Amino acid sequence: MRCELLLLLAAGAFFLAPRVSSVPAVSAEEKFLFKSWMKQNNKKYHLSEYHHRLHTFLENKRRIDKHNAGNHSFTMRLNQFSDMSFDEFKKTYLMRLPQNCSATKGSHVRRLGPYPESVDWRKKGNFVSPVKNQGGCGSCWTFSTTGGLESAVAIATGKLLSLAEQQLVDCAQDFNNHGCNGGLPSQAFEYIMYNKGIMGEDTYPYEGKDGTCKFQPNKAIAFVKDVANITAYDEEAMTEAVAHHNPVSFAFEVTDDFLSYHKGIYSNPKCSKSPDKVNHAVLAVGYGKENGIPYWIVKNSWGTSWGNNGYFLIERGKNMCGLADCASYPIPQM
Ligand SMILES: *[C@@H]1O[C@H](CO)[C@@H](O)[C@H](O)[C@H]1NC(C)=O
Ligand SMILES: *[C@@H]1O[C@H](CO)[C@@H](O)[C@H](O)[C@H]1NC(C)=O
Ligand SMILES: *[C@@H]1O[C@H](CO)[C@@H](O)[C@H](O)[C@H]1NC(C)=O
C-alpha cells in the first residue's frame, strides 16, 4: 500500500545517506520521550525505520516547542501524526488533486438581518454527531458531507443519524469526486440529491479505501432536496448560514503547522487563499469571538485525540487558508 511503500523508501534513503555527519546527537531523554510516545500511540517499527522515525519525531517536537515559546493565538502539541513529515502526511491524509473549488454562484440567499455574536450547534441540542476518523484516505470531503447532512436532518427532525462516508467514496465519481483522492462537499450533496439518498454507517460501514459501489436504494435513510452553495469569498454569508440554517461544509488549505494544532485560534499568514490550493474539507458547527479575534468552531475527521477533542478554532473574517472559497450546506428532503 502507498503508505507502507513510503516508509520503506524513507528507511532505504536513511541507510544510503552518510550516517554520521548530518544526524544530530539524540539524548537519552529524547529517546525516552519517543519511546513513551510510541507506546501511547501503539506504534512499532523495524529497527531501520525506528531511527528515521525518531529523527522526524524530534524535528516535529522542536518545531512545536519553538512555536509554543512564541506569542501565538494557538498552541501545538505532539499527536498521532508526530512521526510523519508533512510530505508523507499530505500523500496519506489530504486530497491529492486540485479541486474545482471556485466561484460557486451563490444559491444561498442572504437575509438582511442581525445574527448572534456567537453560535454553537453542539450546545443548541443533539445536532452534531460525534467526531469520526477518516484514517489513511483522502476522504475528508465525505466526512464534511455526512456531518453537514446529519446536522440538517437532526435540526429538521430531532433525529441524529450517522451516515455512510463509504458510499460517497465508492459511488459519487460522476459528480467530480475521486474517492480517497479527494472531492468536494458541494459535489457530494449534488450526488446524494440525484442518487435519491444515502445509507447509514450501520448498513454501509466505513473502510477507508476505494471500493465498488454497493448502494441499495431501499436502505437509504437521508435525502437531499437542494444544495445551498455560498458565494465564493462571502464569509459573512457563511456566518449567516451557520447562524440561521445549518453547520456549513468548507474546504481550505492545510499546511505543516496545522498537523500539530492543539487549541486556541488557528491563524497562519502563509497558507494560500486560492481555490486551487484547498486540500482538506471540514464542517463549521459554530462561531464566536475571543480577545477581539473572531473564529469558527470546526469539526475535523482525524479522531478525538487530534486537536481539541477532534475540533479546532480558525480565525474568521479573513478567508483564512481559503476557507470561504467553496462552502455549502444541504437542504434535507423530509
Ligand atoms: C502577543 O501578540 C498579541 C497579538 O499580536 C499582542 O497584542 C501582544 O502585545 C503580544 N504580547 C507580547 C508579550 O509580545
Ligand atoms: C473539474 O471539472 C472539470 C469539468 O467538469 C472536470 O473535467 C475535472 O475532472 C474536474 N476536476 C476534478 C479534480 O474533479
Ligand atoms: C452548487 O455546487 C455544485 C458543485 O460545485 C454544482 O454542481 C451546483 O450546480 C451548484 N448549485 C447551484 C444551485 O448553483
mmCIF file of C-alpha atoms and ligand atoms in Angstrom:
data_model
loop_
_atom_site.group_PDB
_atom_site.id
_atom_site.type_symbol
_atom_site.label_atom_id
_atom_site.label_comp_id
_atom_site.label_asym_id
_atom_site.label_seq_id
_atom_site.Cartn_x
_atom_site.Cartn_y
_atom_site.Cartn_z
ATOM 1 C CA MET A 1 0.000 0.000 0.000
ATOM 2 C CA ARG A 2 1.010 3.583 -0.610
ATOM 3 C CA CYS A 3 1.802 4.379 2.998
ATOM 4 C CA GLU A 4 3.958 1.317 3.718
ATOM 5 C CA LEU A 5 5.843 1.730 0.473
ATOM 6 C CA LEU A 6 6.722 5.252 1.507
ATOM 7 C CA LEU A 7 8.059 4.085 4.848
ATOM 8 C CA LEU A 8 10.274 1.516 3.127
ATOM 9 C CA LEU A 9 11.620 4.130 0.730
ATOM 10 C CA ALA A 10 12.278 6.500 3.597
ATOM 11 C CA ALA A 11 14.106 3.812 5.575
ATOM 12 C CA GLY A 12 16.165 2.940 2.499
ATOM 13 C CA ALA A 13 17.137 6.565 1.978
ATOM 14 C CA PHE A 14 18.347 6.739 5.549
ATOM 15 C CA PHE A 15 20.736 3.828 5.029
ATOM 16 C CA LEU A 16 22.152 5.306 1.849
ATOM 17 C CA ALA A 17 22.752 8.697 3.423
ATOM 18 C CA PRO A 18 26.026 9.381 5.240
ATOM 19 C CA ARG A 19 25.048 8.327 8.709
ATOM 20 C CA VAL A 20 27.487 10.037 10.991
ATOM 21 C CA SER A 21 27.919 13.634 9.937
ATOM 22 C CA SER A 22 24.412 15.031 9.336
ATOM 23 C CA VAL A 23 22.428 13.402 12.126
ATOM 24 C CA PRO A 24 22.309 15.457 15.327
ATOM 25 C CA ALA A 25 23.023 13.661 18.582
ATOM 26 C CA VAL A 26 19.990 12.326 20.395
ATOM 27 C CA SER A 27 19.871 12.493 24.179
ATOM 28 C CA ALA A 28 18.646 9.684 26.410
ATOM 29 C CA GLU A 29 15.802 11.933 27.451
ATOM 30 C CA GLU A 30 14.683 12.401 23.833
ATOM 31 C CA LYS A 31 14.835 8.643 23.234
ATOM 32 C CA PHE A 32 12.743 8.085 26.319
ATOM 33 C CA LEU A 33 10.186 10.656 25.178
ATOM 34 C CA PHE A 34 9.920 8.954 21.785
ATOM 35 C CA LYS A 35 9.503 5.507 23.404
ATOM 36 C CA SER A 36 6.665 6.815 25.581
ATOM 37 C CA TRP A 37 5.036 8.452 22.569
ATOM 38 C CA MET A 38 5.316 5.157 20.618
ATOM 39 C CA LYS A 39 3.666 3.297 23.469
ATOM 40 C CA GLN A 40 0.885 5.854 23.807
ATOM 41 C CA ASN A 41 0.189 5.721 20.076
ATOM 42 C CA ASN A 42 0.615 1.956 19.642
ATOM 43 C CA LYS A 43 3.498 2.372 17.229
ATOM 44 C CA LYS A 44 6.026 -0.337 16.448
ATOM 45 C CA TYR A 45 8.862 -0.080 13.907
ATOM 46 C CA HIS A 46 11.599 -2.257 12.487
ATOM 47 C CA LEU A 47 14.980 -1.146 13.773
ATOM 48 C CA SER A 48 15.962 0.566 10.497
ATOM 49 C CA GLU A 49 12.732 2.554 10.435
ATOM 50 C CA TYR A 50 12.996 3.388 14.128
ATOM 51 C CA HIS A 51 15.932 5.742 13.585
ATOM 52 C CA HIS A 52 14.265 7.563 10.731
ATOM 53 C CA ARG A 53 11.042 7.971 12.735
ATOM 54 C CA LEU A 54 12.938 9.106 15.819
ATOM 55 C CA HIS A 55 14.567 11.925 13.874
ATOM 56 C CA THR A 56 11.336 13.034 12.214
ATOM 57 C CA PHE A 57 9.652 12.981 15.616
ATOM 58 C CA LEU A 58 12.370 15.124 17.177
ATOM 59 C CA GLU A 59 12.201 17.604 14.307
ATOM 60 C CA ASN A 60 8.463 17.932 14.875
ATOM 61 C CA LYS A 61 8.965 18.259 18.622
ATOM 62 C CA ARG A 62 11.497 21.064 18.227
ATOM 63 C CA ARG A 63 9.130 22.925 15.928
ATOM 64 C CA ILE A 64 6.285 22.523 18.441
ATOM 65 C CA ASP A 65 8.411 23.717 21.384
ATOM 66 C CA LYS A 66 9.570 26.740 19.400
ATOM 67 C CA HIS A 67 6.014 27.628 18.406
ATOM 68 C CA ASN A 68 4.721 27.284 21.966
ATOM 69 C CA ALA A 69 7.502 29.506 23.312
ATOM 70 C CA GLY A 70 6.376 32.291 20.948
ATOM 71 C CA ASN A 71 3.363 34.577 21.092
ATOM 72 C CA HIS A 72 0.613 32.899 19.035
ATOM 73 C CA SER A 73 -3.163 32.630 19.165
ATOM 74 C CA PHE A 74 -2.943 28.814 19.207
ATOM 75 C CA THR A 75 -0.738 26.161 20.767
ATOM 76 C CA MET A 76 0.683 22.987 19.271
ATOM 77 C CA ARG A 77 1.453 19.570 20.752
ATOM 78 C CA LEU A 78 2.603 16.085 19.856
ATOM 79 C CA ASN A 79 -0.136 13.823 18.486
ATOM 80 C CA GLN A 80 -0.657 10.697 16.393
ATOM 81 C CA PHE A 81 0.978 12.339 13.340
ATOM 82 C CA SER A 82 4.226 13.354 15.077
ATOM 83 C CA ASP A 83 6.412 10.678 13.431
ATOM 84 C CA MET A 84 5.482 11.868 9.921
ATOM 85 C CA SER A 85 6.923 14.611 7.749
ATOM 86 C CA PHE A 86 4.383 16.932 6.135
ATOM 87 C CA ASP A 87 5.084 15.404 2.702
ATOM 88 C CA GLU A 88 4.184 11.961 3.984
ATOM 89 C CA PHE A 89 1.096 13.311 5.679
ATOM 90 C CA LYS A 90 -0.084 15.047 2.504
ATOM 91 C CA LYS A 91 0.129 11.861 0.474
ATOM 92 C CA THR A 92 -1.789 9.805 3.020
ATOM 93 C CA TYR A 93 -4.432 12.082 4.551
ATOM 94 C CA LEU A 94 -5.028 15.072 2.282
ATOM 95 C CA MET A 95 -6.724 15.493 -1.087
ATOM 96 C CA ARG A 96 -4.219 14.895 -3.835
ATOM 97 C CA LEU A 97 -5.862 16.654 -6.794
ATOM 98 C CA PRO A 98 -6.619 20.352 -7.221
ATOM 99 C CA GLN A 99 -10.392 20.530 -6.779
ATOM 100 C CA ASN A 100 -12.948 22.573 -8.720
ATOM 101 C CA CYS A 101 -13.418 24.751 -5.692
ATOM 102 C CA SER A 102 -14.104 28.143 -7.181
ATOM 103 C CA ALA A 103 -16.607 30.892 -7.656
ATOM 104 C CA THR A 104 -19.661 28.842 -6.858
ATOM 105 C CA LYS A 105 -22.532 31.066 -7.840
ATOM 106 C CA GLY A 106 -24.272 31.507 -4.538
ATOM 107 C CA SER A 107 -27.685 29.933 -4.227
ATOM 108 C CA HIS A 108 -27.787 30.597 -0.501
ATOM 109 C CA VAL A 109 -29.982 33.651 -0.027
ATOM 110 C CA ARG A 110 -28.646 36.181 2.401
ATOM 111 C CA ARG A 111 -31.006 37.519 4.957
ATOM 112 C CA LEU A 112 -30.590 41.139 5.762
ATOM 113 C CA GLY A 113 -30.932 40.708 9.456
ATOM 114 C CA PRO A 114 -28.764 40.589 12.519
ATOM 115 C CA TYR A 115 -27.215 37.353 13.686
ATOM 116 C CA PRO A 116 -25.975 36.464 17.169
ATOM 117 C CA GLU A 117 -22.421 37.232 18.342
ATOM 118 C CA SER A 118 -21.816 33.530 18.765
ATOM 119 C CA VAL A 119 -23.444 30.215 17.842
ATOM 120 C CA ASP A 120 -22.525 26.631 18.730
ATOM 121 C CA TRP A 121 -24.757 23.939 17.255
ATOM 122 C CA ARG A 122 -23.271 21.405 19.716
ATOM 123 C CA LYS A 123 -24.915 23.340 22.549
ATOM 124 C CA LYS A 124 -28.280 24.036 20.911
ATOM 125 C CA GLY A 125 -29.373 20.408 21.106
ATOM 126 C CA ASN A 126 -28.387 16.983 19.802
ATOM 127 C CA PHE A 127 -27.499 18.299 16.344
ATOM 128 C CA VAL A 128 -23.864 17.322 15.775
ATOM 129 C CA SER A 129 -22.716 13.696 15.500
ATOM 130 C CA PRO A 130 -19.552 12.513 17.309
ATOM 131 C CA VAL A 131 -16.155 13.177 15.688
ATOM 132 C CA LYS A 132 -15.172 10.391 13.251
ATOM 133 C CA ASN A 133 -11.810 9.238 11.887
ATOM 134 C CA GLN A 134 -11.070 9.095 8.140
ATOM 135 C CA GLY A 135 -7.848 7.081 8.558
ATOM 136 C CA GLY A 136 -5.248 6.989 5.772
ATOM 137 C CA CYS A 137 -7.540 8.002 2.868
ATOM 138 C CA GLY A 138 -8.113 11.490 1.389
ATOM 139 C CA SER A 139 -11.835 11.157 2.144
ATOM 140 C CA CYS A 140 -12.191 14.279 4.337
ATOM 141 C CA TRP A 141 -14.825 15.598 1.903
ATOM 142 C CA THR A 142 -17.115 12.624 2.651
ATOM 143 C CA PHE A 143 -16.985 13.347 6.410
ATOM 144 C CA SER A 144 -17.645 17.035 5.853
ATOM 145 C CA THR A 145 -20.651 15.992 3.726
ATOM 146 C CA THR A 146 -22.147 13.432 6.123
ATOM 147 C CA GLY A 147 -21.557 15.801 9.049
ATOM 148 C CA GLY A 148 -23.468 18.596 7.283
ATOM 149 C CA LEU A 149 -26.378 16.353 6.296
ATOM 150 C CA GLU A 150 -26.513 14.620 9.697
ATOM 151 C CA SER A 151 -26.956 18.039 11.290
ATOM 152 C CA ALA A 152 -29.522 19.185 8.712
ATOM 153 C CA VAL A 153 -31.656 16.089 9.336
ATOM 154 C CA ALA A 154 -31.280 16.425 13.116
ATOM 155 C CA ILE A 155 -32.302 20.096 13.033
ATOM 156 C CA ALA A 156 -35.363 19.253 10.900
ATOM 157 C CA THR A 157 -36.500 16.065 12.660
ATOM 158 C CA GLY A 158 -34.770 15.867 16.036
ATOM 159 C CA LYS A 159 -33.200 12.572 14.966
ATOM 160 C CA LEU A 160 -29.392 12.400 14.797
ATOM 161 C CA LEU A 161 -28.301 9.768 12.247
ATOM 162 C CA SER A 162 -24.834 8.510 11.312
ATOM 163 C CA LEU A 163 -24.434 8.468 7.519
ATOM 164 C CA ALA A 164 -22.226 6.407 5.207
ATOM 165 C CA GLU A 165 -18.978 8.086 4.089
ATOM 166 C CA GLN A 166 -18.019 4.861 2.286
ATOM 167 C CA GLN A 167 -20.981 5.218 -0.078
ATOM 168 C CA LEU A 168 -19.595 8.612 -1.145
ATOM 169 C CA VAL A 169 -16.072 7.174 -1.521
ATOM 170 C CA ASP A 170 -17.386 4.302 -3.687
ATOM 171 C CA CYS A 171 -20.262 5.857 -5.649
ATOM 172 C CA ALA A 172 -20.001 9.662 -6.132
ATOM 173 C CA GLN A 173 -17.484 9.701 -9.042
ATOM 174 C CA ASP A 174 -19.940 11.093 -11.610
ATOM 175 C CA PHE A 175 -20.012 14.347 -9.673
ATOM 176 C CA ASN A 176 -16.240 15.009 -9.943
ATOM 177 C CA ASN A 177 -15.430 13.178 -6.736
ATOM 178 C CA HIS A 178 -12.485 10.804 -6.579
ATOM 179 C CA GLY A 179 -12.746 8.583 -3.512
ATOM 180 C CA CYS A 180 -9.553 8.583 -1.440
ATOM 181 C CA ASN A 181 -8.012 11.130 -3.842
ATOM 182 C CA GLY A 182 -10.443 13.878 -2.908
ATOM 183 C CA GLY A 183 -13.744 15.533 -3.745
ATOM 184 C CA LEU A 184 -15.916 18.410 -2.576
ATOM 185 C CA PRO A 185 -18.905 18.516 -0.213
ATOM 186 C CA SER A 186 -20.998 20.620 -2.668
ATOM 187 C CA GLN A 187 -20.459 17.939 -5.333
ATOM 188 C CA ALA A 188 -21.243 15.177 -2.844
ATOM 189 C CA PHE A 189 -24.507 16.877 -1.793
ATOM 190 C CA GLU A 190 -25.401 17.027 -5.516
ATOM 191 C CA TYR A 191 -24.661 13.295 -5.790
ATOM 192 C CA ILE A 192 -26.920 12.454 -2.823
ATOM 193 C CA MET A 193 -29.695 14.622 -4.304
ATOM 194 C CA TYR A 194 -29.568 12.957 -7.757
ATOM 195 C CA ASN A 195 -28.888 9.495 -6.348
ATOM 196 C CA LYS A 196 -32.008 9.784 -4.172
ATOM 197 C CA GLY A 197 -30.422 9.116 -0.832
ATOM 198 C CA ILE A 198 -27.583 7.921 1.312
ATOM 199 C CA MET A 199 -27.399 4.855 3.558
ATOM 200 C CA GLY A 200 -26.383 4.707 7.219
ATOM 201 C CA GLU A 201 -22.987 3.887 8.719
ATOM 202 C CA ASP A 202 -24.504 0.605 10.030
ATOM 203 C CA THR A 203 -25.606 -0.725 6.617
ATOM 204 C CA TYR A 204 -22.647 0.698 4.625
ATOM 205 C CA PRO A 205 -19.675 0.717 7.047
ATOM 206 C CA TYR A 206 -16.545 2.811 6.554
ATOM 207 C CA GLU A 207 -13.459 1.038 5.184
ATOM 208 C CA GLY A 208 -11.143 3.931 4.390
ATOM 209 C CA LYS A 209 -10.167 2.683 0.932
ATOM 210 C CA ASP A 210 -11.569 2.873 -2.588
ATOM 211 C CA GLY A 211 -14.125 0.186 -3.429
ATOM 212 C CA THR A 212 -17.034 -0.614 -5.728
ATOM 213 C CA CYS A 213 -20.425 0.998 -5.198
ATOM 214 C CA LYS A 214 -22.769 -1.054 -3.008
ATOM 215 C CA PHE A 215 -25.665 1.397 -2.704
ATOM 216 C CA GLN A 216 -29.066 -0.192 -2.026
ATOM 217 C CA PRO A 217 -31.937 2.277 -2.645
ATOM 218 C CA ASN A 218 -34.278 0.599 -0.152
ATOM 219 C CA LYS A 219 -31.733 1.203 2.625
ATOM 220 C CA ALA A 220 -31.325 4.947 2.069
ATOM 221 C CA ILE A 221 -32.140 6.894 5.253
ATOM 222 C CA ALA A 222 -31.322 10.522 4.411
ATOM 223 C CA PHE A 223 -32.171 12.614 1.360
ATOM 224 C CA VAL A 224 -31.220 15.988 -0.113
ATOM 225 C CA LYS A 225 -33.817 18.339 -1.631
ATOM 226 C CA ASP A 226 -31.438 21.125 -2.597
ATOM 227 C CA VAL A 227 -27.848 22.277 -2.214
ATOM 228 C CA ALA A 228 -27.099 25.775 -0.938
ATOM 229 C CA ASN A 229 -23.735 26.977 -2.263
ATOM 230 C CA ILE A 230 -22.354 30.047 -0.578
ATOM 231 C CA THR A 231 -20.942 32.696 -2.918
ATOM 232 C CA ALA A 232 -17.160 32.380 -3.022
ATOM 233 C CA TYR A 233 -15.300 34.650 -0.555
ATOM 234 C CA ASP A 234 -18.545 35.799 1.129
ATOM 235 C CA GLU A 235 -17.562 34.795 4.649
ATOM 236 C CA GLU A 236 -20.333 36.888 6.136
ATOM 237 C CA ALA A 237 -22.861 34.791 4.230
ATOM 238 C CA MET A 238 -21.193 31.727 5.759
ATOM 239 C CA THR A 239 -21.667 33.209 9.213
ATOM 240 C CA GLU A 240 -25.313 33.978 8.445
ATOM 241 C CA ALA A 241 -25.860 30.458 7.144
ATOM 242 C CA VAL A 242 -24.444 28.909 10.329
ATOM 243 C CA ALA A 243 -26.490 31.326 12.457
ATOM 244 C CA HIS A 244 -29.821 30.852 10.703
ATOM 245 C CA HIS A 245 -29.694 27.489 8.938
ATOM 246 C CA ASN A 246 -27.140 24.786 9.466
ATOM 247 C CA PRO A 247 -23.494 23.865 10.061
ATOM 248 C CA VAL A 248 -21.583 24.621 6.851
ATOM 249 C CA SER A 249 -19.128 22.399 4.958
ATOM 250 C CA PHE A 250 -15.996 24.147 3.721
ATOM 251 C CA ALA A 251 -12.604 23.355 2.199
ATOM 252 C CA PHE A 252 -9.258 25.033 2.992
ATOM 253 C CA GLU A 253 -5.518 24.576 2.689
ATOM 254 C CA VAL A 254 -3.790 22.552 5.413
ATOM 255 C CA THR A 255 -0.098 23.446 5.827
ATOM 256 C CA ASP A 256 2.525 21.798 8.038
ATOM 257 C CA ASP A 257 1.865 23.605 11.341
ATOM 258 C CA PHE A 258 -1.809 22.595 11.304
ATOM 259 C CA LEU A 259 -0.991 18.895 11.889
ATOM 260 C CA SER A 260 0.237 19.617 15.399
ATOM 261 C CA TYR A 261 -2.594 22.028 16.343
ATOM 262 C CA HIS A 262 -3.741 21.614 19.944
ATOM 263 C CA LYS A 263 -6.041 24.505 20.907
ATOM 264 C CA GLY A 264 -6.694 28.201 20.521
ATOM 265 C CA ILE A 265 -7.478 30.095 17.317
ATOM 266 C CA TYR A 266 -5.537 28.757 14.337
ATOM 267 C CA SER A 267 -4.176 31.510 12.136
ATOM 268 C CA ASN A 268 -1.471 31.409 9.501
ATOM 269 C CA PRO A 269 -0.157 34.316 7.416
ATOM 270 C CA LYS A 270 1.471 31.939 4.902
ATOM 271 C CA CYS A 271 -1.218 29.494 3.777
ATOM 272 C CA SER A 272 -2.949 30.157 0.449
ATOM 273 C CA LYS A 273 -6.390 31.700 -0.074
ATOM 274 C CA SER A 274 -6.547 30.322 -3.588
ATOM 275 C CA PRO A 275 -9.327 27.858 -4.544
ATOM 276 C CA ASP A 276 -6.921 25.556 -6.400
ATOM 277 C CA LYS A 277 -4.885 25.022 -3.215
ATOM 278 C CA VAL A 278 -7.596 23.616 -0.915
ATOM 279 C CA ASN A 279 -6.646 20.116 0.246
ATOM 280 C CA HIS A 280 -8.948 19.400 3.191
ATOM 281 C CA ALA A 281 -12.689 19.661 3.930
ATOM 282 C CA VAL A 282 -14.355 20.044 7.326
ATOM 283 C CA LEU A 283 -17.564 21.278 8.987
ATOM 284 C CA ALA A 284 -18.139 24.654 10.696
ATOM 285 C CA VAL A 285 -20.543 23.981 13.580
ATOM 286 C CA GLY A 286 -20.411 27.449 15.113
ATOM 287 C CA TYR A 287 -18.525 30.693 15.533
ATOM 288 C CA GLY A 288 -17.599 33.257 18.167
ATOM 289 C CA LYS A 289 -15.032 35.851 19.184
ATOM 290 C CA GLU A 290 -12.261 35.755 21.786
ATOM 291 C CA ASN A 291 -9.960 38.621 22.821
ATOM 292 C CA GLY A 292 -11.178 40.516 19.787
ATOM 293 C CA ILE A 293 -10.384 37.702 17.337
ATOM 294 C CA PRO A 294 -13.419 36.228 15.526
ATOM 295 C CA TYR A 295 -13.239 32.471 14.938
ATOM 296 C CA TRP A 296 -15.015 29.448 13.518
ATOM 297 C CA ILE A 297 -15.671 26.292 15.590
ATOM 298 C CA VAL A 298 -14.820 23.405 13.276
ATOM 299 C CA LYS A 299 -15.328 19.646 13.395
ATOM 300 C CA ASN A 300 -12.444 17.677 11.872
ATOM 301 C CA SER A 301 -12.305 13.976 10.889
ATOM 302 C CA TRP A 302 -8.965 12.903 12.399
ATOM 303 C CA GLY A 303 -10.428 11.263 15.530
ATOM 304 C CA THR A 304 -10.977 12.751 19.002
ATOM 305 C CA SER A 305 -7.321 12.613 20.080
ATOM 306 C CA TRP A 306 -6.359 15.224 17.468
ATOM 307 C CA GLY A 307 -6.695 18.950 18.307
ATOM 308 C CA ASN A 308 -9.241 19.952 20.911
ATOM 309 C CA ASN A 309 -11.260 16.715 21.230
ATOM 310 C CA GLY A 310 -11.266 16.444 17.437
ATOM 311 C CA TYR A 311 -12.252 20.121 16.918
ATOM 312 C CA PHE A 312 -10.320 23.274 16.070
ATOM 313 C CA LEU A 313 -10.923 27.013 16.009
ATOM 314 C CA ILE A 314 -9.740 29.024 12.992
ATOM 315 C CA GLU A 315 -9.687 32.783 12.513
ATOM 316 C CA ARG A 316 -12.868 34.127 10.886
ATOM 317 C CA GLY A 317 -13.323 37.094 8.533
ATOM 318 C CA LYS A 318 -10.071 36.900 6.512
ATOM 319 C CA ASN A 319 -10.748 33.949 4.221
ATOM 320 C CA MET A 320 -8.044 32.220 6.272
ATOM 321 C CA CYS A 321 -6.364 29.482 4.177
ATOM 322 C CA GLY A 322 -9.167 29.830 1.592
ATOM 323 C CA LEU A 323 -11.925 28.667 3.929
ATOM 324 C CA ALA A 324 -14.531 30.856 2.186
ATOM 325 C CA ASP A 325 -13.639 29.660 -1.345
ATOM 326 C CA CYS A 326 -16.275 26.943 -1.615
ATOM 327 C CA ALA A 327 -18.674 26.497 1.277
ATOM 328 C CA SER A 328 -22.061 24.798 1.140
ATOM 329 C CA TYR A 329 -24.819 23.134 3.130
ATOM 330 C CA PRO A 330 -27.650 20.761 2.216
ATOM 331 C CA ILE A 331 -31.417 21.261 2.467
ATOM 332 C CA PRO A 332 -32.758 17.882 3.571
ATOM 333 C CA GLN A 333 -35.736 16.182 1.929
ATOM 334 C CA MET A 334 -38.222 15.012 4.546
HETATM 335 C C1 LIG B 1 1.318 38.955 21.655
HETATM 336 O O1 LIG B 1 0.602 39.162 20.445
HETATM 337 C C2 LIG B 1 -0.535 39.992 20.592
HETATM 338 C C3 LIG B 1 -1.306 39.974 19.292
HETATM 339 O O2 LIG B 1 -0.457 40.171 18.197
HETATM 340 C C4 LIG B 1 -0.085 41.399 21.021
HETATM 341 O O3 LIG B 1 -1.217 42.227 21.176
HETATM 342 C C5 LIG B 1 0.654 41.282 22.345
HETATM 343 O O4 LIG B 1 1.165 42.537 22.710
HETATM 344 C C6 LIG B 1 1.815 40.268 22.216
HETATM 345 N N1 LIG B 1 2.418 40.055 23.527
HETATM 346 C C7 LIG B 1 3.726 40.023 23.705
HETATM 347 C C8 LIG B 1 4.183 39.733 25.096
HETATM 348 O O5 LIG B 1 4.523 40.197 22.800
HETATM 349 C C1 LIG B 2 -13.187 19.807 -12.700
HETATM 350 O O1 LIG B 2 -14.267 19.961 -13.618
HETATM 351 C C2 LIG B 2 -13.989 19.504 -14.943
HETATM 352 C C3 LIG B 2 -15.202 19.820 -15.813
HETATM 353 O O2 LIG B 2 -16.375 19.330 -15.226
HETATM 354 C C4 LIG B 2 -13.665 18.010 -14.903
HETATM 355 O O3 LIG B 2 -13.352 17.541 -16.190
HETATM 356 C C5 LIG B 2 -12.488 17.762 -13.961
HETATM 357 O O4 LIG B 2 -12.242 16.382 -13.836
HETATM 358 C C6 LIG B 2 -12.804 18.338 -12.587
HETATM 359 N N1 LIG B 2 -11.650 18.181 -11.694
HETATM 360 C C7 LIG B 2 -11.713 17.453 -10.573
HETATM 361 C C8 LIG B 2 -10.458 17.342 -9.755
HETATM 362 O O5 LIG B 2 -12.725 16.889 -10.193
HETATM 363 C C1 LIG B 3 -23.624 24.029 -6.236
HETATM 364 O O1 LIG B 3 -22.327 23.497 -6.446
HETATM 365 C C2 LIG B 3 -22.342 22.269 -7.144
HETATM 366 C C3 LIG B 3 -20.935 21.718 -7.150
HETATM 367 O O2 LIG B 3 -19.982 22.684 -7.492
HETATM 368 C C4 LIG B 3 -22.878 22.494 -8.548
HETATM 369 O O3 LIG B 3 -22.904 21.263 -9.265
HETATM 370 C C5 LIG B 3 -24.295 23.048 -8.429
HETATM 371 O O4 LIG B 3 -24.796 23.347 -9.712
HETATM 372 C C6 LIG B 3 -24.340 24.282 -7.553
HETATM 373 N N1 LIG B 3 -25.731 24.605 -7.306
HETATM 374 C C7 LIG B 3 -26.251 25.788 -7.570
HETATM 375 C C8 LIG B 3 -27.707 25.941 -7.284
HETATM 376 O O5 LIG B 3 -25.576 26.699 -8.019
#
